[in-house]
Coordinates of C-alpha atoms in Angstrom, one line a residue:
M1 CA -21.4 28.9 -3.4
E2 CA -19.8 26.9 -1.2
H3 CA -19.0 22.7 -3.0
E4 CA -21.4 19.9 -1.2
T5 CA -19.6 17.9 0.8
P6 CA -17.9 15.0 -1.3
I7 CA -18.4 10.9 -0.9
L8 CA -15.4 10.2 -2.1
S9 CA -12.0 11.9 -2.3
I10 CA -8.8 10.1 -4.9
I11 CA -5.5 11.4 -3.8
I12 CA -3.4 11.3 -5.8
P13 CA 0.9 12.4 -5.7
V14 CA 2.5 14.2 -8.0
Y15 CA 5.8 14.4 -9.0
R16 CA 7.5 13.6 -12.7
V17 CA 4.5 12.3 -14.5
E18 CA 4.3 14.3 -17.0
D19 CA 4.1 11.4 -19.3
C20 CA 1.3 9.4 -17.7
I21 CA -1.0 12.0 -15.3
V22 CA -3.0 12.1 -18.3
R23 CA -4.4 8.5 -18.2
A24 CA -5.0 8.6 -14.2
L25 CA -7.6 11.7 -14.8
D26 CA -9.4 10.5 -17.5
S27 CA -9.1 6.9 -15.5
V28 CA -11.2 9.4 -12.7
Y29 CA -13.0 11.8 -14.4
S30 CA -14.6 9.0 -17.9
Q31 CA -16.4 6.8 -14.5
G32 CA -19.4 8.9 -15.8
L33 CA -19.7 10.7 -12.2
E34 CA -21.5 14.0 -11.4
D35 CA -18.2 15.8 -9.9
S36 CA -20.0 17.2 -6.7
L37 CA -20.3 13.8 -5.1
F38 CA -16.9 13.2 -5.2
E39 CA -12.9 14.8 -5.6
V40 CA -9.2 14.7 -6.7
V41 CA -6.7 15.5 -3.5
A42 CA -3.7 16.3 -6.1
V43 CA -0.7 16.9 -4.1
D44 CA 2.9 18.8 -5.8
D45 CA 5.3 17.3 -4.9
G46 CA 8.0 20.3 -6.5
S47 CA 7.7 18.4 -10.2
P48 CA 10.2 19.2 -11.8
D49 CA 8.8 18.7 -15.1
R50 CA 5.4 19.7 -17.2
S51 CA 3.2 17.9 -14.6
V52 CA 2.1 20.3 -12.5
E53 CA 1.4 22.2 -16.3
I54 CA -0.6 19.7 -17.3
M55 CA -2.8 19.6 -14.0
E56 CA -3.7 23.0 -14.4
S57 CA -5.1 22.8 -17.8
Y58 CA -7.0 19.9 -17.1
R59 CA -8.2 21.6 -13.6
A60 CA -9.8 24.0 -15.6
G61 CA -12.9 21.8 -16.9
H62 CA -13.6 20.8 -13.2
T63 CA -14.4 22.7 -10.2
N64 CA -13.4 19.2 -7.8
L65 CA -9.8 18.8 -8.9
V66 CA -7.8 20.6 -6.4
L67 CA -4.1 21.0 -6.5
L68 CA -2.0 21.1 -3.6
R69 CA 1.6 22.8 -3.8
K70 CA 4.7 21.8 -1.4
S71 CA 8.5 21.2 -1.8
N72 CA 9.2 17.8 -2.7
G73 CA 9.7 15.3 0.4
G74 CA 8.9 12.2 -0.9
V75 CA 5.1 10.5 -1.5
S76 CA 4.5 10.5 2.2
S77 CA 4.4 13.9 3.0
A78 CA 1.9 14.0 -0.2
R79 CA -0.3 11.3 1.0
N80 CA 0.0 13.7 3.8
L81 CA -0.9 16.5 2.9
A82 CA -3.8 15.6 0.8
L83 CA -5.4 13.1 4.5
D84 CA -4.9 16.3 6.0
A85 CA -7.6 18.4 3.1
A86 CA -9.6 16.1 2.1
R87 CA -13.7 16.1 3.1
G88 CA -15.0 12.7 1.4
R89 CA -16.2 10.4 4.0
W90 CA -13.9 7.3 1.3
V91 CA -10.9 7.7 0.3
I92 CA -8.7 6.0 -2.4
F93 CA -4.8 6.1 -3.1
L94 CA -4.0 6.4 -6.8
D95 CA -0.5 6.8 -8.2
A96 CA -0.3 8.8 -11.2
D97 CA 1.1 6.2 -13.1
D98 CA -1.4 3.4 -12.9
A99 CA -5.1 4.6 -13.2
L100 CA -8.9 2.9 -12.1
A101 CA -10.9 0.7 -14.1
P102 CA -13.8 1.0 -16.0
G103 CA -17.1 1.8 -14.2
A104 CA -15.8 1.1 -10.9
L105 CA -16.8 4.3 -8.5
R106 CA -20.0 4.0 -10.5
E107 CA -20.9 0.7 -9.3
F108 CA -19.1 1.6 -5.8
F109 CA -21.6 4.3 -6.1
S110 CA -25.1 2.3 -7.4
K111 CA -24.0 -0.3 -4.7
A112 CA -23.2 1.9 -1.5
R113 CA -25.6 0.9 0.6
R114 CA -24.0 -2.6 0.7
F115 CA -20.5 -0.9 2.2
G116 CA -22.8 1.6 4.7
G117 CA -20.8 -0.4 8.0
A118 CA -17.8 -1.2 6.9
E119 CA -14.5 0.5 7.5
I120 CA -12.0 -0.5 4.5
L121 CA -13.8 -1.6 1.3
M122 CA -11.2 -4.2 -0.5
M123 CA -12.3 -4.0 -4.4
Q124 CA -9.2 -5.8 -7.3
E125 CA -6.2 -5.2 -8.2
V126 CA -4.6 -6.0 -12.0
Y127 CA -1.8 -5.3 -13.5
A128 CA -2.7 -3.7 -16.9
R129 CA -0.3 -5.7 -19.5
N130 CA -2.3 -8.6 -18.3
G131 CA -4.9 -9.1 -15.6
S132 CA -3.3 -10.7 -13.4
E133 CA -4.5 -9.9 -9.5
K134 CA -1.9 -9.2 -6.9
Y135 CA -3.7 -10.1 -4.0
S136 CA -5.9 -12.6 -4.5
W137 CA -8.1 -13.7 -2.0
Q138 CA -9.8 -16.7 -4.1
G139 CA -11.1 -19.4 -1.9
L140 CA -10.0 -17.1 1.7
A141 CA -13.2 -14.6 1.1
E142 CA -16.9 -14.6 -0.3
D143 CA -18.1 -11.0 -1.2
F144 CA -19.6 -8.4 0.7
H145 CA -18.8 -9.5 3.9
S146 CA -17.3 -8.5 6.7
Y147 CA -13.8 -9.8 8.6
S148 CA -11.6 -8.3 10.6
G149 CA -8.1 -7.8 9.9
P150 CA -7.5 -9.5 12.1
E151 CA -10.0 -12.7 10.8
L152 CA -8.9 -12.1 7.5
F153 CA -4.7 -13.4 8.5
R154 CA -5.4 -16.3 10.2
R155 CA -7.6 -16.8 7.3
G156 CA -4.4 -16.7 5.1
Y157 CA -5.2 -13.5 3.3
F158 CA -2.1 -10.9 3.2
R159 CA -1.3 -7.6 2.4
S160 CA 0.9 -4.6 1.3
T161 CA -0.6 -1.8 -0.6
V162 CA -3.0 0.7 0.1
T163 CA -4.4 0.9 -4.4
G164 CA -7.2 -1.6 -4.6
L165 CA -8.6 0.3 -1.6
V166 CA -11.7 2.1 0.3
I167 CA -11.2 3.8 2.7
R168 CA -13.6 4.8 5.5
R169 CA -11.8 9.1 6.5
D170 CA -13.1 8.7 9.5
F171 CA -11.8 5.1 10.7
I172 CA -8.0 6.3 9.1
E173 CA -8.1 9.2 12.0
R174 CA -9.5 7.1 14.1
C175 CA -6.6 5.1 14.0
G176 CA -4.3 7.5 14.1
A177 CA -2.9 6.5 10.3
R178 CA -0.3 8.8 8.7
F179 CA 2.6 7.5 6.4
D180 CA 5.4 7.5 8.0
E181 CA 8.0 10.5 5.7
R182 CA 11.1 8.8 7.4
V183 CA 10.2 5.8 5.1
A184 CA 11.0 6.6 1.0
M185 CA 10.6 3.2 -0.1
G186 CA 7.5 0.4 0.5
E187 CA 5.3 3.2 2.9
D188 CA 2.1 1.8 2.0
S189 CA 3.2 -0.8 4.0
T190 CA 3.6 0.7 7.3
F191 CA 0.5 3.0 6.3
I192 CA -1.8 -0.3 5.3
H193 CA -1.0 -2.4 8.7
S194 CA -1.3 0.7 10.8
L195 CA -5.3 0.1 9.7
L196 CA -5.7 -3.7 9.6
P197 CA -4.9 -4.4 13.3
Y198 CA -8.4 -2.5 14.1
A199 CA -10.5 -3.5 11.6
R200 CA -13.3 -5.1 12.5
S201 CA -15.0 -4.7 8.7
I202 CA -13.2 -5.1 5.9
M203 CA -16.0 -6.2 3.3
V204 CA -14.4 -7.7 0.2
W205 CA -15.5 -7.8 -3.4
K206 CA -14.5 -9.0 -7.0
R207 CA -14.6 -5.5 -9.1
V208 CA -11.4 -4.6 -10.9
L209 CA -10.7 -1.0 -9.2
Y210 CA -7.6 -0.7 -9.9
L211 CA -5.2 -1.2 -12.9
I212 CA -1.2 -0.8 -12.0
Y213 CA 0.6 -0.4 -14.8
M214 CA 5.1 -0.7 -14.4
R215 CA 6.9 1.8 -15.2
D216 CA 10.6 2.1 -16.0
G217 CA 12.5 4.7 -13.2
S218 CA 10.0 4.1 -10.6
A219 CA 11.1 3.5 -7.2
S220 CA 9.1 0.0 -7.1
R221 CA 11.9 -0.8 -9.6
T222 CA 15.1 0.4 -8.2
F223 CA 16.9 -1.0 -5.9
T224 CA 20.2 0.2 -4.6
R225 CA 22.3 0.5 -1.7
E226 CA 21.4 3.9 -0.6
R227 CA 17.8 2.8 -0.7
L228 CA 18.6 -0.1 1.4
A229 CA 20.5 1.4 4.0
A230 CA 17.6 3.5 4.5
C231 CA 15.2 1.2 4.7
R232 CA 16.3 1.0 8.4
Y233 CA 13.4 3.3 8.9
N234 CA 11.0 1.0 7.2
L235 CA 11.9 -2.1 10.1
Q236 CA 11.7 1.0 12.9
A237 CA 8.8 2.1 11.9
A238 CA 7.7 -1.5 11.6
L239 CA 9.4 -2.7 15.6
E240 CA 7.2 0.9 17.1
L241 CA 3.9 -0.5 15.2
A242 CA 4.3 -3.7 17.2
G243 CA 4.9 -1.8 20.3
K244 CA 2.0 -0.2 19.3
V245 CA -0.3 -2.8 18.9
R246 CA 0.8 -5.8 21.8
A247 CA -1.0 -2.8 24.0
E248 CA -3.5 -1.8 22.0
V249 CA -4.8 -4.7 20.1
P250 CA -2.5 -7.7 21.8
E251 CA -5.3 -10.5 19.8
S252 CA -3.7 -8.3 16.6
L253 CA -0.2 -9.0 17.0
P254 CA 0.2 -12.0 14.7
L255 CA -0.8 -10.0 11.5
V256 CA 2.3 -7.6 12.4
E257 CA 4.7 -9.9 13.6
F258 CA 4.3 -11.7 10.5
Y259 CA 4.8 -7.5 8.8
R260 CA 7.9 -7.0 10.7
Y261 CA 9.3 -11.1 9.2
S262 CA 8.2 -10.3 5.7
I263 CA 9.3 -6.3 5.4
L264 CA 12.4 -7.8 6.4
L265 CA 12.0 -10.4 4.1
H266 CA 11.8 -8.9 1.1
Y267 CA 14.3 -6.4 1.7
M268 CA 16.5 -10.0 1.7
K269 CA 15.1 -10.4 -1.6
L270 CA 16.1 -7.0 -3.3
S271 CA 19.4 -7.1 -2.7
I272 CA 20.3 -9.8 -3.6
E273 CA 18.0 -9.6 -7.0
Y274 CA 20.2 -6.2 -7.3
R275 CA 22.9 -7.9 -6.2
V276 CA 23.8 -5.8 -3.6
A277 CA 27.3 -5.0 -2.2
G278 CA 28.0 -6.1 1.4
A279 CA 24.1 -5.8 1.9
L280 CA 24.3 -8.5 5.0
R281 CA 26.3 -6.3 7.2
I282 CA 24.0 -3.3 6.1
F283 CA 21.4 -4.9 7.1
R284 CA 22.9 -6.7 10.8
E285 CA 24.4 -2.8 11.5
M286 CA 20.6 -1.0 10.6
L287 CA 18.3 -4.1 12.7
P288 CA 16.3 -1.8 15.3
E289 CA 17.6 -3.0 18.3
G290 CA 14.9 -5.5 19.7
Y291 CA 13.7 -6.5 16.2
L292 CA 14.0 -10.4 15.9
P293 CA 12.9 -11.8 17.1
V294 CA 9.9 -12.4 15.7
G295 CA 7.3 -14.1 17.0
I296 CA 5.3 -17.0 15.7
E297 CA 2.4 -17.4 18.3
N298 CA -0.6 -17.9 16.4
V299 CA 1.5 -16.9 13.3
P300 CA -0.2 -19.7 9.9
R301 CA 2.7 -18.6 7.6
E302 CA 6.0 -19.2 6.9
R303 CA 7.1 -20.5 10.6
W304 CA 10.0 -22.4 9.8
K305 CA 11.7 -19.8 7.3
I306 CA 10.9 -17.6 11.1
R307 CA 12.6 -20.0 12.7
V308 CA 15.5 -19.7 10.7
M309 CA 16.0 -15.6 10.3
D310 CA 14.7 -15.8 14.5
K311 CA 18.5 -18.3 15.2
S312 CA 20.4 -17.0 12.5
L313 CA 20.5 -14.2 10.7
A314 CA 23.3 -15.0 8.0
A315 CA 21.4 -18.3 7.4
F316 CA 18.6 -17.0 6.3
Y317 CA 20.4 -14.3 4.1
F318 CA 22.2 -17.2 2.5
L319 CA 19.2 -19.3 2.3
L320 CA 17.2 -16.8 0.1
K321 CA 20.6 -16.8 -2.2
I322 CA 20.1 -20.2 -3.0
Q323 CA 17.2 -20.3 -3.3
N324 CA 17.1 -17.2 -6.5
C325 CA 19.6 -19.3 -7.3
L326 CA 18.0 -22.6 -8.0
K327 CA 15.1 -20.6 -9.3
G328 CA 17.0 -18.7 -11.9
K329 CA 18.1 -22.1 -12.9
R330 CA 15.2 -23.4 -12.8
V331 CA 13.8 -20.7 -15.1
G332 CA 16.8 -21.6 -17.2

């Protein structure tokens, strides 16, 4: 008999996570929900360890766990395959080394009518070790109020990950959003910024949904010369997105321009933190033609830094190095 269409699809990429995948799955299946209400779409991205064996064992007790297999192509290709297969009205992205907060999904379903018109439901994302928020909107937005993407940005809110969100799948499809498979690091940022400029109804709810577990050796915890050079694809994707938004929803352009600035700032800070040799030369070589200057009209944050960056990449880079040095002295 064909299964009922689930309300929620939970997407989990699987690669070298044999030590933590059970925690992620347990966090989903301990929510106290009927299996018919949701599906888990897990994608084996060619994992060479016991991750798939563990998933197969877990799937034996849960018919709503869908396990897709593919050769290794990165988290973006895994998430895209899962999006193509997902059937739920809403989508949640869960990394296999993180977890969902206890009872969060049960509360989501109990309040589902309040979120009916929202394209994105924004819930809290916290570090499991100390409970601190990753993206706080305290003082910027109110519970169960609806905001557009540009409006939240004008209020001072900015985020760069897809975790901690519940997103309407038809909205994702309407935006034509997919993860950029050229991008090996920071793929969340490009994806969320292909949605936010078009969002007319983002609802916030100060309920913890997502628990972040810091894991040594994960992609977000390492940065090398090769990784820096590969970031050219992130910058190219950001530039392409700016062109698309400029043509389709120009009122959202300040949000994307700030994203273009912030992504370059992020990679410069990482190259300084990890002491990447020749980083400034790599930046000059990998910046797409037309990436600078970044527009600052109607951008409410860090305008003077953007001006410095637009005028001189070298001055901006060395300013960050000085800031990093002073920060180290204060900590010491």
